[in-house]
XYZ file of N, CA, C and O in Angstrom:
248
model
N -5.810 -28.043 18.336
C -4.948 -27.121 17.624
C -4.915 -27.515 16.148
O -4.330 -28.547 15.818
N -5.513 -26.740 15.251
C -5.877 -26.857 14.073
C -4.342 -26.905 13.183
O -3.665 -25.899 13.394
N -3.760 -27.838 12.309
C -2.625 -27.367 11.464
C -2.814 -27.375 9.922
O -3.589 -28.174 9.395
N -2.329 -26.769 9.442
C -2.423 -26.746 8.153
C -1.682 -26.381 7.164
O -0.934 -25.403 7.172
N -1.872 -27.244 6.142
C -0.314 -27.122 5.078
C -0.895 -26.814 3.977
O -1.910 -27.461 3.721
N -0.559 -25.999 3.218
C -0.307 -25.160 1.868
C 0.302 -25.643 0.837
O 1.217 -24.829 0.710
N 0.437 -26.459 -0.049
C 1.222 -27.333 -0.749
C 0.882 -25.988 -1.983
O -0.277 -25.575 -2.015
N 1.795 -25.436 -2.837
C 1.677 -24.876 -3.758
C 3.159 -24.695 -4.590
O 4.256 -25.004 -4.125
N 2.839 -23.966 -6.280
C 4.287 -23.394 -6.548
C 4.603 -22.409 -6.723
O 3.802 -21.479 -6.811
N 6.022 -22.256 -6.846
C 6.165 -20.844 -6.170
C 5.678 -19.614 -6.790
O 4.765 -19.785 -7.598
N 6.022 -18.569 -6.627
C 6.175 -17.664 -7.114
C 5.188 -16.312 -6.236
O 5.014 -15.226 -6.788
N 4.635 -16.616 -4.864
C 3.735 -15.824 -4.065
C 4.447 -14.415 -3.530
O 5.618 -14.632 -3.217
N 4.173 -13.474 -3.404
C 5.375 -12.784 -3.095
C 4.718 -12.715 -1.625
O 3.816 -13.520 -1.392
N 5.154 -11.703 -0.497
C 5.479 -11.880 0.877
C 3.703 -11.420 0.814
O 2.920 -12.351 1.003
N 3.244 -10.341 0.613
C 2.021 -10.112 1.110
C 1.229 -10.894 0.792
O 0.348 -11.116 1.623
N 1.183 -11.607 -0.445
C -0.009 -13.001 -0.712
C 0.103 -13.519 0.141
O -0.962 -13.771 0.705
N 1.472 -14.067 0.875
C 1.371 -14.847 1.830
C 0.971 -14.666 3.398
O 0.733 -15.467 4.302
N 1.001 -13.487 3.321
C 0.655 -12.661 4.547
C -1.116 -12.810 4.481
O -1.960 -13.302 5.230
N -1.135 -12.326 3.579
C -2.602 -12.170 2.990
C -3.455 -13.636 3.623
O -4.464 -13.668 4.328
N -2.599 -14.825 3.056
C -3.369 -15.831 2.988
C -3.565 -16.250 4.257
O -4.749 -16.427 4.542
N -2.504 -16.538 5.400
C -2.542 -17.190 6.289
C -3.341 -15.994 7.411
O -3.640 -16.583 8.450
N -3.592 -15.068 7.437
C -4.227 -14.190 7.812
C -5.966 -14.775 7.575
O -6.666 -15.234 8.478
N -6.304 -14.634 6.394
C -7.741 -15.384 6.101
C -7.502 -17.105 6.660
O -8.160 -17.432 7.647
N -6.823 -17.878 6.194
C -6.748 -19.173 6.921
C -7.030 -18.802 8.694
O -8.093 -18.944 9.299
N -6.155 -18.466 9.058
C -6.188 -18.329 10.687
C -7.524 -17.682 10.932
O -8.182 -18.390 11.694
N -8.117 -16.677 10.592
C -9.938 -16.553 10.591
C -10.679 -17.448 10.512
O -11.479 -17.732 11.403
N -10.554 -18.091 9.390
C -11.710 -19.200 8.995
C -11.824 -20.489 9.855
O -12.861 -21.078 10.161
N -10.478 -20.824 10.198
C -9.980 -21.730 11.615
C -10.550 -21.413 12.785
O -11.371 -22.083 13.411
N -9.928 -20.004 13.161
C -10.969 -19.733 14.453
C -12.239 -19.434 14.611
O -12.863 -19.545 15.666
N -12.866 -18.860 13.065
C -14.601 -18.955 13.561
C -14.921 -19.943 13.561
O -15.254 -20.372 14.665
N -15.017 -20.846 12.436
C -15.405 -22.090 12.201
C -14.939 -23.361 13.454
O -15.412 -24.488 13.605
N -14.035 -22.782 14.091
C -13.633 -23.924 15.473
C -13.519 -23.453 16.582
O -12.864 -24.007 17.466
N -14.209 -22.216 16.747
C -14.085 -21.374 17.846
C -12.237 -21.546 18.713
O -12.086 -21.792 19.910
N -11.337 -21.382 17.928
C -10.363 -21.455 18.364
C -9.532 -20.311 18.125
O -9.696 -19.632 17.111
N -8.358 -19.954 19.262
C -7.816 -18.758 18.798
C -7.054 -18.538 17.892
O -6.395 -19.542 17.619
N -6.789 -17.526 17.176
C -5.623 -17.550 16.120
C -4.354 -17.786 16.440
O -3.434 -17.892 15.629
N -4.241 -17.909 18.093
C -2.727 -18.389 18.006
C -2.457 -20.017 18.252
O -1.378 -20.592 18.395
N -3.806 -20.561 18.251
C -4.098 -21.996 18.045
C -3.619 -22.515 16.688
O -3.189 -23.643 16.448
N -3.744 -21.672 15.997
C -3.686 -22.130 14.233
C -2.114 -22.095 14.048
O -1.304 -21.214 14.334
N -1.931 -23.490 13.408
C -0.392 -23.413 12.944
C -1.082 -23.435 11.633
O -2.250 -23.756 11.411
N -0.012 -22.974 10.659
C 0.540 -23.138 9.246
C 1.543 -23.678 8.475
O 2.634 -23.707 9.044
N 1.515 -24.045 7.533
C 2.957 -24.927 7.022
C 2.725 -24.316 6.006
O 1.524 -24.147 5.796
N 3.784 -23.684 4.873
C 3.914 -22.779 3.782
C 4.499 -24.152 2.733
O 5.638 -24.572 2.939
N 3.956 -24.551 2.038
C 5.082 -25.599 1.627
C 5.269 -25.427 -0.153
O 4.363 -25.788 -0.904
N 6.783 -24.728 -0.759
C 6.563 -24.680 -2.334
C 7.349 -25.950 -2.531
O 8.142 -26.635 -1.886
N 6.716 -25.956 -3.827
C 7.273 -27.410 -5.131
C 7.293 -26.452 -6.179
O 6.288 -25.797 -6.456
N 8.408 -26.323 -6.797
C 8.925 -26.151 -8.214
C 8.753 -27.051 -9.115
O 7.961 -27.918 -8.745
N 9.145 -27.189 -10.079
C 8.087 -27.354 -11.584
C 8.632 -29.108 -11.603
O 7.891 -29.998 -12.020
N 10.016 -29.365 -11.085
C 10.606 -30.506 -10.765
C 9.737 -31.363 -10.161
O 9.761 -32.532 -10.548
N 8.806 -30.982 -9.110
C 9.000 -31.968 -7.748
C 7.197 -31.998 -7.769
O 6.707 -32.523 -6.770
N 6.486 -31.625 -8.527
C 4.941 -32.649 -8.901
C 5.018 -32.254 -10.198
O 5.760 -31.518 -10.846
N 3.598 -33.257 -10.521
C 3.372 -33.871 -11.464
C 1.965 -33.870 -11.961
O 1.227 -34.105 -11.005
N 1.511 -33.756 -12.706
C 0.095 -33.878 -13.338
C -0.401 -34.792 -14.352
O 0.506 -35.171 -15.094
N -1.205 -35.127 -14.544
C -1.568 -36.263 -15.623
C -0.131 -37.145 -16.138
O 0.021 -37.398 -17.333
N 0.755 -37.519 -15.232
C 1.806 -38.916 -15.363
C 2.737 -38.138 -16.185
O 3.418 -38.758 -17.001
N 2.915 -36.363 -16.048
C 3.927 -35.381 -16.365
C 4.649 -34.647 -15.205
O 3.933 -34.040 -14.409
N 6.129 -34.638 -15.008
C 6.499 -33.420 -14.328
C 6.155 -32.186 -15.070
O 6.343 -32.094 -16.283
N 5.591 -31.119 -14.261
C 5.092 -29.639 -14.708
C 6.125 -29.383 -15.390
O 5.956 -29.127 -16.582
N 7.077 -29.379 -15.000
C 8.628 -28.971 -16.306
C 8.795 -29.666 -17.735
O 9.385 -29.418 -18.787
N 8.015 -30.608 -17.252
C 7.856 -31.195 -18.864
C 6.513 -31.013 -19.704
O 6.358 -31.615 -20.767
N 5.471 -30.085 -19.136
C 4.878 -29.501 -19.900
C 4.821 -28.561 -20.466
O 5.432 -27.595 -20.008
N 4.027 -28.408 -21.779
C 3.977 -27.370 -22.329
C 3.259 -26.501 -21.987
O 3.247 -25.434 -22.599
């Protein structure tokens, strides 16, 4: 049972997300001959607070 997490920030509205895990759950089951109701998903947002890039929180960039 394939799982998979999405680490992103926010701002996706409902059909991107629909959108996405729709193509994820495909690519899972061809590629692993498994069914789509095999495929979990984890949606996971971080706001501008909570990562970091080159030794910056995103909120503290310009």
């Amino acid at each position: 049972m394939p799982i998979v997490t999405v680490q992103q920030s926010p701002g996706r509205t409902k059909e991107q997300r629909e959108l996405l895990v729709k193509r994820i759950t495909e690519a899972f089951s061809e590629a692993y001959g498994t069914s789509p109701e095999a495929v979990t998903i984890f949606l996971q947002d971080f706001d501008d607070e909570h990562w970091a890039k080159g030794g910056k929180l995103h909120s503290e960039r310009s």
